[in-house]
Structures are given as C-alpha cells and as structure tokens.
C-alpha cells in the first residue's frame, strides 16, 4: 500500500527556555515528515516560537511557500490542507480592502484572521490543520477541520506546546512525553 503524500506541519514554543538547540529540534521534527511534502521545506523561528512546514505543491505553485507571513509581518502560519471556498473568501476580502501577494488559500486564512480574529475559523470550508503565531497578541492559534480529516497532534508541557501532523514528528522533541496514556487508550 503506497502512503498518500500531503503537506505536514510541526512546531513548538519554548517559553520555558529548556536547554536544547531549538533549530536542530525543529529541523529533526520537520525532516521526520519529509514524505508528507517532498517539494519544499520551510522553518520559522523567532524568540520562543518555532514553526516548520513540508510542502506538496498543489495550489499557487510559485508563491505559496510556508511558513508564510502576513503583509504586515505580524502573523506567521504553517498550514496543511485545502480551503475549498478560498476564492470566494479572497474576493470578499479584496472588497474590504485586503491586498494579496499570492493566490494561495494560506494567505486567505491569514487575512481572515486579521478581519475576524478568532471567529475566522467559522468562515473556512475545507480540510485543514494549521498554526498561526500572532506576534502582536503573543498567541499561538491552532485549529483543525471539524471532521478531523487533517491530523494535528499536540502536547502541552509546563508552559509550552509541541505539535505536529504525525506522532513520529512530535516525539522528536526532547520535552515530548512519550508515555502512553492508559486512560486515553
């Protein structure tokens, strides 16, 4: 059985200031899901925020690279999935004065967040998992589609969050709890 190829995301916060090389950990996590996105890899790090993305190029082949920043530089997203109604949403946002540098559903998500803040998810029709770092509010927003078609595994440790599209990427993080929860099982 051939494994289906798709994009993947990874990331973590390090507000606890744990002593390990954050970039090496991020790259190890991202490389562990290379099969999900053989076309490109990208990472973002700033202060205590570390985001990674593996890309299978489907939409906006030339300019949909991730992690993607908003035009004002305050938001950064890693996104796995497809927003089915992104063209309609993009037209609505353009009418409201939003500018677009790409024809990517990823940029539509960023601008929806800028317009609706946390209510933006209500407007998305599709299959998705993503994380947005809002530098101004110092918030990490993560969401997954309502049916859970796109995976998003996460752990909260101390003051930090670790997340990934696959468990094998999540456990590459040195602070990840690798114990099976008997209650959860």
mmCIF file with all atom_site columns, C-alpha atoms in Angstrom:
data_model
loop_
_atom_site.group_PDB
_atom_site.id
_atom_site.type_symbol
_atom_site.label_atom_id
_atom_site.label_alt_id
_atom_site.label_comp_id
_atom_site.label_asym_id
_atom_site.label_entity_id
_atom_site.label_seq_id
_atom_site.pdbx_PDB_ins_code
_atom_site.Cartn_x
_atom_site.Cartn_y
_atom_site.Cartn_z
_atom_site.occupancy
_atom_site.B_iso_or_equiv
_atom_site.pdbx_formal_charge
_atom_site.auth_seq_id
_atom_site.auth_comp_id
_atom_site.auth_asym_id
_atom_site.auth_atom_id
_atom_site.pdbx_PDB_model_num
ATOM 1   C CA . UNK A 1 1   ? 0.000   0.000  0.000  1.00 0.00 ? 1   UNK A CA 1
ATOM 2   C CA . UNK A 1 2   ? 1.510   3.344  -1.057 1.00 0.00 ? 2   UNK A CA 1
ATOM 3   C CA . UNK A 1 3   ? 1.389   6.102  1.501  1.00 0.00 ? 3   UNK A CA 1
ATOM 4   C CA . UNK A 1 4   ? -0.611  9.140  0.391  1.00 0.00 ? 4   UNK A CA 1
ATOM 5   C CA . UNK A 1 5   ? 1.560   12.252 0.091  1.00 0.00 ? 5   UNK A CA 1
ATOM 6   C CA . UNK A 1 6   ? 0.343   15.520 1.583  1.00 0.00 ? 6   UNK A CA 1
ATOM 7   C CA . UNK A 1 7   ? 1.722   18.580 3.370  1.00 0.00 ? 7   UNK A CA 1
ATOM 8   C CA . UNK A 1 8   ? 2.711   18.498 7.014  1.00 0.00 ? 8   UNK A CA 1
ATOM 9   C CA . UNK A 1 9   ? 3.311   20.933 9.855  1.00 0.00 ? 9   UNK A CA 1
ATOM 10  C CA . UNK A 1 10  ? 5.371   20.882 13.038 1.00 0.00 ? 10  UNK A CA 1
ATOM 11  C CA . UNK A 1 11  ? 6.180   23.379 15.744 1.00 0.00 ? 11  UNK A CA 1
ATOM 12  C CA . UNK A 1 12  ? 6.640   24.247 19.364 1.00 0.00 ? 12  UNK A CA 1
ATOM 13  C CA . UNK A 1 13  ? 7.019   27.056 21.825 1.00 0.00 ? 13  UNK A CA 1
ATOM 14  C CA . UNK A 1 14  ? 9.932   27.312 24.231 1.00 0.00 ? 14  UNK A CA 1
ATOM 15  C CA . UNK A 1 15  ? 8.805   29.834 26.826 1.00 0.00 ? 15  UNK A CA 1
ATOM 16  C CA . UNK A 1 16  ? 10.245  27.521 29.488 1.00 0.00 ? 16  UNK A CA 1
ATOM 17  C CA . UNK A 1 17  ? 13.681  28.194 27.995 1.00 0.00 ? 17  UNK A CA 1
ATOM 18  C CA . UNK A 1 18  ? 14.567  24.483 28.003 1.00 0.00 ? 18  UNK A CA 1
ATOM 19  C CA . UNK A 1 19  ? 18.200  23.974 27.116 1.00 0.00 ? 19  UNK A CA 1
ATOM 20  C CA . UNK A 1 20  ? 18.403  22.293 23.723 1.00 0.00 ? 20  UNK A CA 1
ATOM 21  C CA . UNK A 1 21  ? 19.171  23.565 20.250 1.00 0.00 ? 21  UNK A CA 1
ATOM 22  C CA . UNK A 1 22  ? 15.735  24.746 19.097 1.00 0.00 ? 22  UNK A CA 1
ATOM 23  C CA . UNK A 1 23  ? 16.627  24.867 15.392 1.00 0.00 ? 23  UNK A CA 1
ATOM 24  C CA . UNK A 1 24  ? 18.090  21.345 15.433 1.00 0.00 ? 24  UNK A CA 1
ATOM 25  C CA . UNK A 1 25  ? 14.937  20.048 17.137 1.00 0.00 ? 25  UNK A CA 1
ATOM 26  C CA . UNK A 1 26  ? 12.698  21.886 14.653 1.00 0.00 ? 26  UNK A CA 1
ATOM 27  C CA . UNK A 1 27  ? 14.649  20.529 11.685 1.00 0.00 ? 27  UNK A CA 1
ATOM 28  C CA . UNK A 1 28  ? 14.554  16.972 13.093 1.00 0.00 ? 28  UNK A CA 1
ATOM 29  C CA . UNK A 1 29  ? 10.792  17.225 13.542 1.00 0.00 ? 29  UNK A CA 1
ATOM 30  C CA . UNK A 1 30  ? 10.329  18.678 10.062 1.00 0.00 ? 30  UNK A CA 1
ATOM 31  C CA . UNK A 1 31  ? 12.636  16.133 8.396  1.00 0.00 ? 31  UNK A CA 1
ATOM 32  C CA . UNK A 1 32  ? 10.772  13.235 10.013 1.00 0.00 ? 32  UNK A CA 1
ATOM 33  C CA . UNK A 1 33  ? 7.706   14.094 7.899  1.00 0.00 ? 33  UNK A CA 1
ATOM 34  C CA . UNK A 1 34  ? 9.555   14.696 4.634  1.00 0.00 ? 34  UNK A CA 1
ATOM 35  C CA . UNK A 1 35  ? 7.333   12.110 2.921  1.00 0.00 ? 35  UNK A CA 1
ATOM 36  C CA . UNK A 1 36  ? 4.326   14.385 3.523  1.00 0.00 ? 36  UNK A CA 1
ATOM 37  C CA . UNK A 1 37  ? 5.831   17.206 1.472  1.00 0.00 ? 37  UNK A CA 1
ATOM 38  C CA . UNK A 1 38  ? 8.711   16.357 -0.815 1.00 0.00 ? 38  UNK A CA 1
ATOM 39  C CA . UNK A 1 39  ? 8.569   19.613 -2.811 1.00 0.00 ? 39  UNK A CA 1
ATOM 40  C CA . UNK A 1 40  ? 9.735   22.114 -0.163 1.00 0.00 ? 40  UNK A CA 1
ATOM 41  C CA . UNK A 1 41  ? 10.613  22.563 3.469  1.00 0.00 ? 41  UNK A CA 1
ATOM 42  C CA . UNK A 1 42  ? 10.483  25.769 5.447  1.00 0.00 ? 42  UNK A CA 1
ATOM 43  C CA . UNK A 1 43  ? 11.083  26.835 9.033  1.00 0.00 ? 43  UNK A CA 1
ATOM 44  C CA . UNK A 1 44  ? 10.372  29.933 11.100 1.00 0.00 ? 44  UNK A CA 1
ATOM 45  C CA . UNK A 1 45  ? 11.887  30.870 14.414 1.00 0.00 ? 45  UNK A CA 1
ATOM 46  C CA . UNK A 1 46  ? 11.547  33.996 16.454 1.00 0.00 ? 46  UNK A CA 1
ATOM 47  C CA . UNK A 1 47  ? 12.279  34.233 20.136 1.00 0.00 ? 47  UNK A CA 1
ATOM 48  C CA . UNK A 1 48  ? 10.325  31.325 21.684 1.00 0.00 ? 48  UNK A CA 1
ATOM 49  C CA . UNK A 1 49  ? 8.286   30.295 18.596 1.00 0.00 ? 49  UNK A CA 1
ATOM 50  C CA . UNK A 1 50  ? 9.394   27.564 16.178 1.00 0.00 ? 50  UNK A CA 1
ATOM 51  C CA . UNK A 1 51  ? 7.303   26.521 13.154 1.00 0.00 ? 51  UNK A CA 1
ATOM 52  C CA . UNK A 1 52  ? 8.068   24.081 10.351 1.00 0.00 ? 52  UNK A CA 1
ATOM 53  C CA . UNK A 1 53  ? 6.340   23.035 7.141  1.00 0.00 ? 53  UNK A CA 1
ATOM 54  C CA . UNK A 1 54  ? 6.723   20.338 4.496  1.00 0.00 ? 54  UNK A CA 1
ATOM 55  C CA . UNK A 1 55  ? 5.050   21.149 1.193  1.00 0.00 ? 55  UNK A CA 1
ATOM 56  C CA . UNK A 1 56  ? 3.417   19.249 -1.578 1.00 0.00 ? 56  UNK A CA 1
ATOM 57  C CA . UNK A 1 57  ? 2.788   21.980 -4.162 1.00 0.00 ? 57  UNK A CA 1
ATOM 58  C CA . UNK A 1 58  ? -0.821  21.902 -5.366 1.00 0.00 ? 58  UNK A CA 1
ATOM 59  C CA . UNK A 1 59  ? -2.215  25.448 -5.181 1.00 0.00 ? 59  UNK A CA 1
ATOM 60  C CA . UNK A 1 60  ? -0.173  28.567 -6.055 1.00 0.00 ? 60  UNK A CA 1
ATOM 61  C CA . UNK A 1 61  ? 2.883   26.623 -7.131 1.00 0.00 ? 61  UNK A CA 1
ATOM 62  C CA . UNK A 1 62  ? 5.188   29.620 -7.422 1.00 0.00 ? 62  UNK A CA 1
ATOM 63  C CA . UNK A 1 63  ? 4.411   31.744 -4.355 1.00 0.00 ? 63  UNK A CA 1
ATOM 64  C CA . UNK A 1 64  ? 2.634   29.639 -1.736 1.00 0.00 ? 64  UNK A CA 1
ATOM 65  C CA . UNK A 1 65  ? 5.775   28.959 0.301  1.00 0.00 ? 65  UNK A CA 1
ATOM 66  C CA . UNK A 1 66  ? 5.458   28.375 4.051  1.00 0.00 ? 66  UNK A CA 1
ATOM 67  C CA . UNK A 1 67  ? 5.788   29.351 6.773  1.00 0.00 ? 67  UNK A CA 1
ATOM 68  C CA . UNK A 1 68  ? 4.002   32.383 5.374  1.00 0.00 ? 68  UNK A CA 1
ATOM 69  C CA . UNK A 1 69  ? 3.895   35.836 6.950  1.00 0.00 ? 69  UNK A CA 1
ATOM 70  C CA . UNK A 1 70  ? 1.068   38.337 6.682  1.00 0.00 ? 70  UNK A CA 1
ATOM 71  C CA . UNK A 1 71  ? 1.757   41.503 4.695  1.00 0.00 ? 71  UNK A CA 1
ATOM 72  C CA . UNK A 1 72  ? 2.270   43.475 7.921  1.00 0.00 ? 72  UNK A CA 1
ATOM 73  C CA . UNK A 1 73  ? 4.686   40.830 9.278  1.00 0.00 ? 73  UNK A CA 1
ATOM 74  C CA . UNK A 1 74  ? 2.724   40.299 12.494 1.00 0.00 ? 74  UNK A CA 1
ATOM 75  C CA . UNK A 1 75  ? 1.273   36.865 11.657 1.00 0.00 ? 75  UNK A CA 1
ATOM 76  C CA . UNK A 1 76  ? 3.030   33.672 10.609 1.00 0.00 ? 76  UNK A CA 1
ATOM 77  C CA . UNK A 1 77  ? 1.221   30.491 9.559  1.00 0.00 ? 77  UNK A CA 1
ATOM 78  C CA . UNK A 1 78  ? 2.004   26.860 8.822  1.00 0.00 ? 78  UNK A CA 1
ATOM 79  C CA . UNK A 1 79  ? -0.908  25.185 7.071  1.00 0.00 ? 79  UNK A CA 1
ATOM 80  C CA . UNK A 1 80  ? -1.776  21.699 5.890  1.00 0.00 ? 80  UNK A CA 1
ATOM 81  C CA . UNK A 1 81  ? -4.893  21.229 3.807  1.00 0.00 ? 81  UNK A CA 1
ATOM 82  C CA . UNK A 1 82  ? -7.153  22.893 1.343  1.00 0.00 ? 82  UNK A CA 1
ATOM 83  C CA . UNK A 1 83  ? -9.750  25.623 1.789  1.00 0.00 ? 83  UNK A CA 1
ATOM 84  C CA . UNK A 1 84  ? -12.475 24.874 -0.752 1.00 0.00 ? 84  UNK A CA 1
ATOM 85  C CA . UNK A 1 85  ? -14.086 28.316 -0.603 1.00 0.00 ? 85  UNK A CA 1
ATOM 86  C CA . UNK A 1 86  ? -10.873 30.356 -0.595 1.00 0.00 ? 86  UNK A CA 1
ATOM 87  C CA . UNK A 1 87  ? -11.571 32.078 -3.937 1.00 0.00 ? 87  UNK A CA 1
ATOM 88  C CA . UNK A 1 88  ? -14.905 33.393 -2.671 1.00 0.00 ? 88  UNK A CA 1
ATOM 89  C CA . UNK A 1 89  ? -13.329 34.444 0.618  1.00 0.00 ? 89  UNK A CA 1
ATOM 90  C CA . UNK A 1 90  ? -10.461 36.133 -1.228 1.00 0.00 ? 90  UNK A CA 1
ATOM 91  C CA . UNK A 1 91  ? -12.917 38.174 -3.336 1.00 0.00 ? 91  UNK A CA 1
ATOM 92  C CA . UNK A 1 92  ? -14.838 39.203 -0.208 1.00 0.00 ? 92  UNK A CA 1
ATOM 93  C CA . UNK A 1 93  ? -11.619 40.270 1.498  1.00 0.00 ? 93  UNK A CA 1
ATOM 94  C CA . UNK A 1 94  ? -10.475 42.238 -1.567 1.00 0.00 ? 94  UNK A CA 1
ATOM 95  C CA . UNK A 1 95  ? -13.759 44.168 -1.471 1.00 0.00 ? 95  UNK A CA 1
ATOM 96  C CA . UNK A 1 96  ? -12.932 45.028 2.151  1.00 0.00 ? 96  UNK A CA 1
ATOM 97  C CA . UNK A 1 97  ? -9.554  46.442 1.079  1.00 0.00 ? 97  UNK A CA 1
ATOM 98  C CA . UNK A 1 98  ? -7.275  43.488 1.805  1.00 0.00 ? 98  UNK A CA 1
ATOM 99  C CA . UNK A 1 99  ? -4.350  43.088 -0.598 1.00 0.00 ? 99  UNK A CA 1
ATOM 100 C CA . UNK A 1 100 ? -2.937  39.734 -1.688 1.00 0.00 ? 100 UNK A CA 1
ATOM 101 C CA . UNK A 1 101 ? 0.601   38.938 -2.747 1.00 0.00 ? 101 UNK A CA 1
ATOM 102 C CA . UNK A 1 102 ? -0.239  35.327 -3.691 1.00 0.00 ? 102 UNK A CA 1
ATOM 103 C CA . UNK A 1 103 ? -3.137  33.292 -4.992 1.00 0.00 ? 103 UNK A CA 1
ATOM 104 C CA . UNK A 1 104 ? -2.837  30.944 -2.034 1.00 0.00 ? 104 UNK A CA 1
ATOM 105 C CA . UNK A 1 105 ? -5.515  29.703 0.333  1.00 0.00 ? 105 UNK A CA 1
ATOM 106 C CA . UNK A 1 106 ? -2.872  30.122 3.043  1.00 0.00 ? 106 UNK A CA 1
ATOM 107 C CA . UNK A 1 107 ? -2.837  33.895 2.617  1.00 0.00 ? 107 UNK A CA 1
ATOM 108 C CA . UNK A 1 108 ? -6.639  33.927 2.692  1.00 0.00 ? 108 UNK A CA 1
ATOM 109 C CA . UNK A 1 109 ? -6.538  32.309 6.146  1.00 0.00 ? 109 UNK A CA 1
ATOM 110 C CA . UNK A 1 110 ? -4.146  34.997 7.405  1.00 0.00 ? 110 UNK A CA 1
ATOM 111 C CA . UNK A 1 111 ? -6.353  37.817 6.119  1.00 0.00 ? 111 UNK A CA 1
ATOM 112 C CA . UNK A 1 112 ? -9.494  36.192 7.505  1.00 0.00 ? 112 UNK A CA 1
ATOM 113 C CA . UNK A 1 113 ? -7.805  36.122 10.900 1.00 0.00 ? 113 UNK A CA 1
ATOM 114 C CA . UNK A 1 114 ? -6.897  39.794 10.522 1.00 0.00 ? 114 UNK A CA 1
ATOM 115 C CA . UNK A 1 115 ? -10.543 40.622 9.739  1.00 0.00 ? 115 UNK A CA 1
ATOM 116 C CA . UNK A 1 116 ? -12.452 38.341 12.128 1.00 0.00 ? 116 UNK A CA 1
ATOM 117 C CA . UNK A 1 117 ? -9.804  37.457 14.738 1.00 0.00 ? 117 UNK A CA 1
ATOM 118 C CA . UNK A 1 118 ? -10.757 34.146 16.424 1.00 0.00 ? 118 UNK A CA 1
ATOM 119 C CA . UNK A 1 119 ? -14.117 33.941 14.614 1.00 0.00 ? 119 UNK A CA 1
ATOM 120 C CA . UNK A 1 120 ? -12.287 33.493 11.298 1.00 0.00 ? 120 UNK A CA 1
ATOM 121 C CA . UNK A 1 121 ? -12.472 29.687 11.515 1.00 0.00 ? 121 UNK A CA 1
ATOM 122 C CA . UNK A 1 122 ? -16.253 29.812 11.109 1.00 0.00 ? 122 UNK A CA 1
ATOM 123 C CA . UNK A 1 123 ? -15.741 31.006 7.518  1.00 0.00 ? 123 UNK A CA 1
ATOM 124 C CA . UNK A 1 124 ? -13.485 28.140 6.426  1.00 0.00 ? 124 UNK A CA 1
ATOM 125 C CA . UNK A 1 125 ? -14.882 25.310 4.355  1.00 0.00 ? 125 UNK A CA 1
ATOM 126 C CA . UNK A 1 126 ? -12.302 22.613 3.792  1.00 0.00 ? 126 UNK A CA 1
ATOM 127 C CA . UNK A 1 127 ? -9.910  20.139 5.303  1.00 0.00 ? 127 UNK A CA 1
ATOM 128 C CA . UNK A 1 128 ? -7.154  21.760 7.321  1.00 0.00 ? 128 UNK A CA 1
ATOM 129 C CA . UNK A 1 129 ? -4.787  21.860 10.237 1.00 0.00 ? 129 UNK A CA 1
ATOM 130 C CA . UNK A 1 130 ? -2.764  24.976 10.932 1.00 0.00 ? 130 UNK A CA 1
ATOM 131 C CA . UNK A 1 131 ? -0.953  27.065 13.487 1.00 0.00 ? 131 UNK A CA 1
ATOM 132 C CA . UNK A 1 132 ? -0.800  30.860 13.400 1.00 0.00 ? 132 UNK A CA 1
ATOM 133 C CA . UNK A 1 133 ? 1.638   32.840 15.521 1.00 0.00 ? 133 UNK A CA 1
ATOM 134 C CA . UNK A 1 134 ? 0.226   36.289 16.307 1.00 0.00 ? 134 UNK A CA 1
ATOM 135 C CA . UNK A 1 135 ? 3.281   38.299 17.301 1.00 0.00 ? 135 UNK A CA 1
ATOM 136 C CA . UNK A 1 136 ? 1.284   41.341 18.479 1.00 0.00 ? 136 UNK A CA 1
ATOM 137 C CA . UNK A 1 137 ? -1.015  39.387 20.801 1.00 0.00 ? 137 UNK A CA 1
ATOM 138 C CA . UNK A 1 138 ? 1.668   36.770 21.581 1.00 0.00 ? 138 UNK A CA 1
ATOM 139 C CA . UNK A 1 139 ? -0.815  33.984 20.829 1.00 0.00 ? 139 UNK A CA 1
ATOM 140 C CA . UNK A 1 140 ? -0.378  30.674 19.067 1.00 0.00 ? 140 UNK A CA 1
ATOM 141 C CA . UNK A 1 141 ? -3.684  29.720 17.448 1.00 0.00 ? 141 UNK A CA 1
ATOM 142 C CA . UNK A 1 142 ? -4.107  26.149 16.261 1.00 0.00 ? 142 UNK A CA 1
ATOM 143 C CA . UNK A 1 143 ? -7.124  24.671 14.504 1.00 0.00 ? 143 UNK A CA 1
ATOM 144 C CA . UNK A 1 144 ? -8.155  21.528 12.724 1.00 0.00 ? 144 UNK A CA 1
ATOM 145 C CA . UNK A 1 145 ? -11.104 20.976 10.397 1.00 0.00 ? 145 UNK A CA 1
ATOM 146 C CA . UNK A 1 146 ? -14.357 19.952 12.017 1.00 0.00 ? 146 UNK A CA 1
ATOM 147 C CA . UNK A 1 147 ? -14.191 16.349 10.792 1.00 0.00 ? 147 UNK A CA 1
ATOM 148 C CA . UNK A 1 148 ? -10.550 15.892 11.739 1.00 0.00 ? 148 UNK A CA 1
ATOM 149 C CA . UNK A 1 149 ? -9.538  14.961 8.211  1.00 0.00 ? 149 UNK A CA 1
ATOM 150 C CA . UNK A 1 150 ? -6.160  16.680 8.606  1.00 0.00 ? 150 UNK A CA 1
ATOM 151 C CA . UNK A 1 151 ? -4.248  15.454 11.641 1.00 0.00 ? 151 UNK A CA 1
ATOM 152 C CA . UNK A 1 152 ? -2.948  17.710 14.392 1.00 0.00 ? 152 UNK A CA 1
ATOM 153 C CA . UNK A 1 153 ? -1.279  16.050 17.353 1.00 0.00 ? 153 UNK A CA 1
ATOM 154 C CA . UNK A 1 154 ? -0.229  18.237 20.255 1.00 0.00 ? 154 UNK A CA 1
ATOM 155 C CA . UNK A 1 155 ? 1.088   18.173 23.797 1.00 0.00 ? 155 UNK A CA 1
ATOM 156 C CA . UNK A 1 156 ? 1.131   20.858 26.450 1.00 0.00 ? 156 UNK A CA 1
ATOM 157 C CA . UNK A 1 157 ? 4.177   20.687 28.728 1.00 0.00 ? 157 UNK A CA 1
ATOM 158 C CA . UNK A 1 158 ? 4.813   23.220 31.500 1.00 0.00 ? 158 UNK A CA 1
ATOM 159 C CA . UNK A 1 159 ? 4.186   26.497 29.656 1.00 0.00 ? 159 UNK A CA 1
ATOM 160 C CA . UNK A 1 160 ? 4.871   25.132 26.192 1.00 0.00 ? 160 UNK A CA 1
ATOM 161 C CA . UNK A 1 161 ? 3.065   23.489 23.275 1.00 0.00 ? 161 UNK A CA 1
ATOM 162 C CA . UNK A 1 162 ? 4.505   20.917 20.874 1.00 0.00 ? 162 UNK A CA 1
ATOM 163 C CA . UNK A 1 163 ? 2.521   19.985 17.746 1.00 0.00 ? 163 UNK A CA 1
ATOM 164 C CA . UNK A 1 164 ? 2.861   18.028 14.522 1.00 0.00 ? 164 UNK A CA 1
ATOM 165 C CA . UNK A 1 165 ? 0.942   16.358 11.722 1.00 0.00 ? 165 UNK A CA 1
ATOM 166 C CA . UNK A 1 166 ? 2.314   12.994 12.846 1.00 0.00 ? 166 UNK A CA 1
ATOM 167 C CA . UNK A 1 167 ? 3.218   11.489 16.197 1.00 0.00 ? 167 UNK A CA 1
ATOM 168 C CA . UNK A 1 168 ? 6.663   10.482 14.973 1.00 0.00 ? 168 UNK A CA 1
ATOM 169 C CA . UNK A 1 169 ? 7.483   14.175 14.478 1.00 0.00 ? 169 UNK A CA 1
ATOM 170 C CA . UNK A 1 170 ? 6.065   15.140 17.855 1.00 0.00 ? 170 UNK A CA 1
ATOM 171 C CA . UNK A 1 171 ? 8.253   12.632 19.728 1.00 0.00 ? 171 UNK A CA 1
ATOM 172 C CA . UNK A 1 172 ? 11.400  14.056 18.077 1.00 0.00 ? 172 UNK A CA 1
ATOM 173 C CA . UNK A 1 173 ? 11.059  16.925 20.549 1.00 0.00 ? 173 UNK A CA 1
ATOM 174 C CA . UNK A 1 174 ? 13.160  16.270 23.680 1.00 0.00 ? 174 UNK A CA 1
ATOM 175 C CA . UNK A 1 175 ? 10.416  17.529 26.030 1.00 0.00 ? 175 UNK A CA 1
ATOM 176 C CA . UNK A 1 176 ? 7.682   15.368 24.473 1.00 0.00 ? 176 UNK A CA 1
ATOM 177 C CA . UNK A 1 177 ? 6.067   12.902 26.848 1.00 0.00 ? 177 UNK A CA 1
ATOM 178 C CA . UNK A 1 178 ? 6.480   9.546  25.135 1.00 0.00 ? 178 UNK A CA 1
ATOM 179 C CA . UNK A 1 179 ? 4.394   7.579  27.638 1.00 0.00 ? 179 UNK A CA 1
ATOM 180 C CA . UNK A 1 180 ? 1.135   6.019  26.531 1.00 0.00 ? 180 UNK A CA 1
ATOM 181 C CA . UNK A 1 181 ? -1.829  7.318  28.472 1.00 0.00 ? 181 UNK A CA 1
ATOM 182 C CA . UNK A 1 182 ? -3.616  4.264  29.839 1.00 0.00 ? 182 UNK A CA 1
ATOM 183 C CA . UNK A 1 183 ? -6.688  6.409  30.433 1.00 0.00 ? 183 UNK A CA 1
ATOM 184 C CA . UNK A 1 184 ? -6.632  7.663  26.848 1.00 0.00 ? 184 UNK A CA 1
ATOM 185 C CA . UNK A 1 185 ? -6.036  4.169  25.494 1.00 0.00 ? 185 UNK A CA 1
#
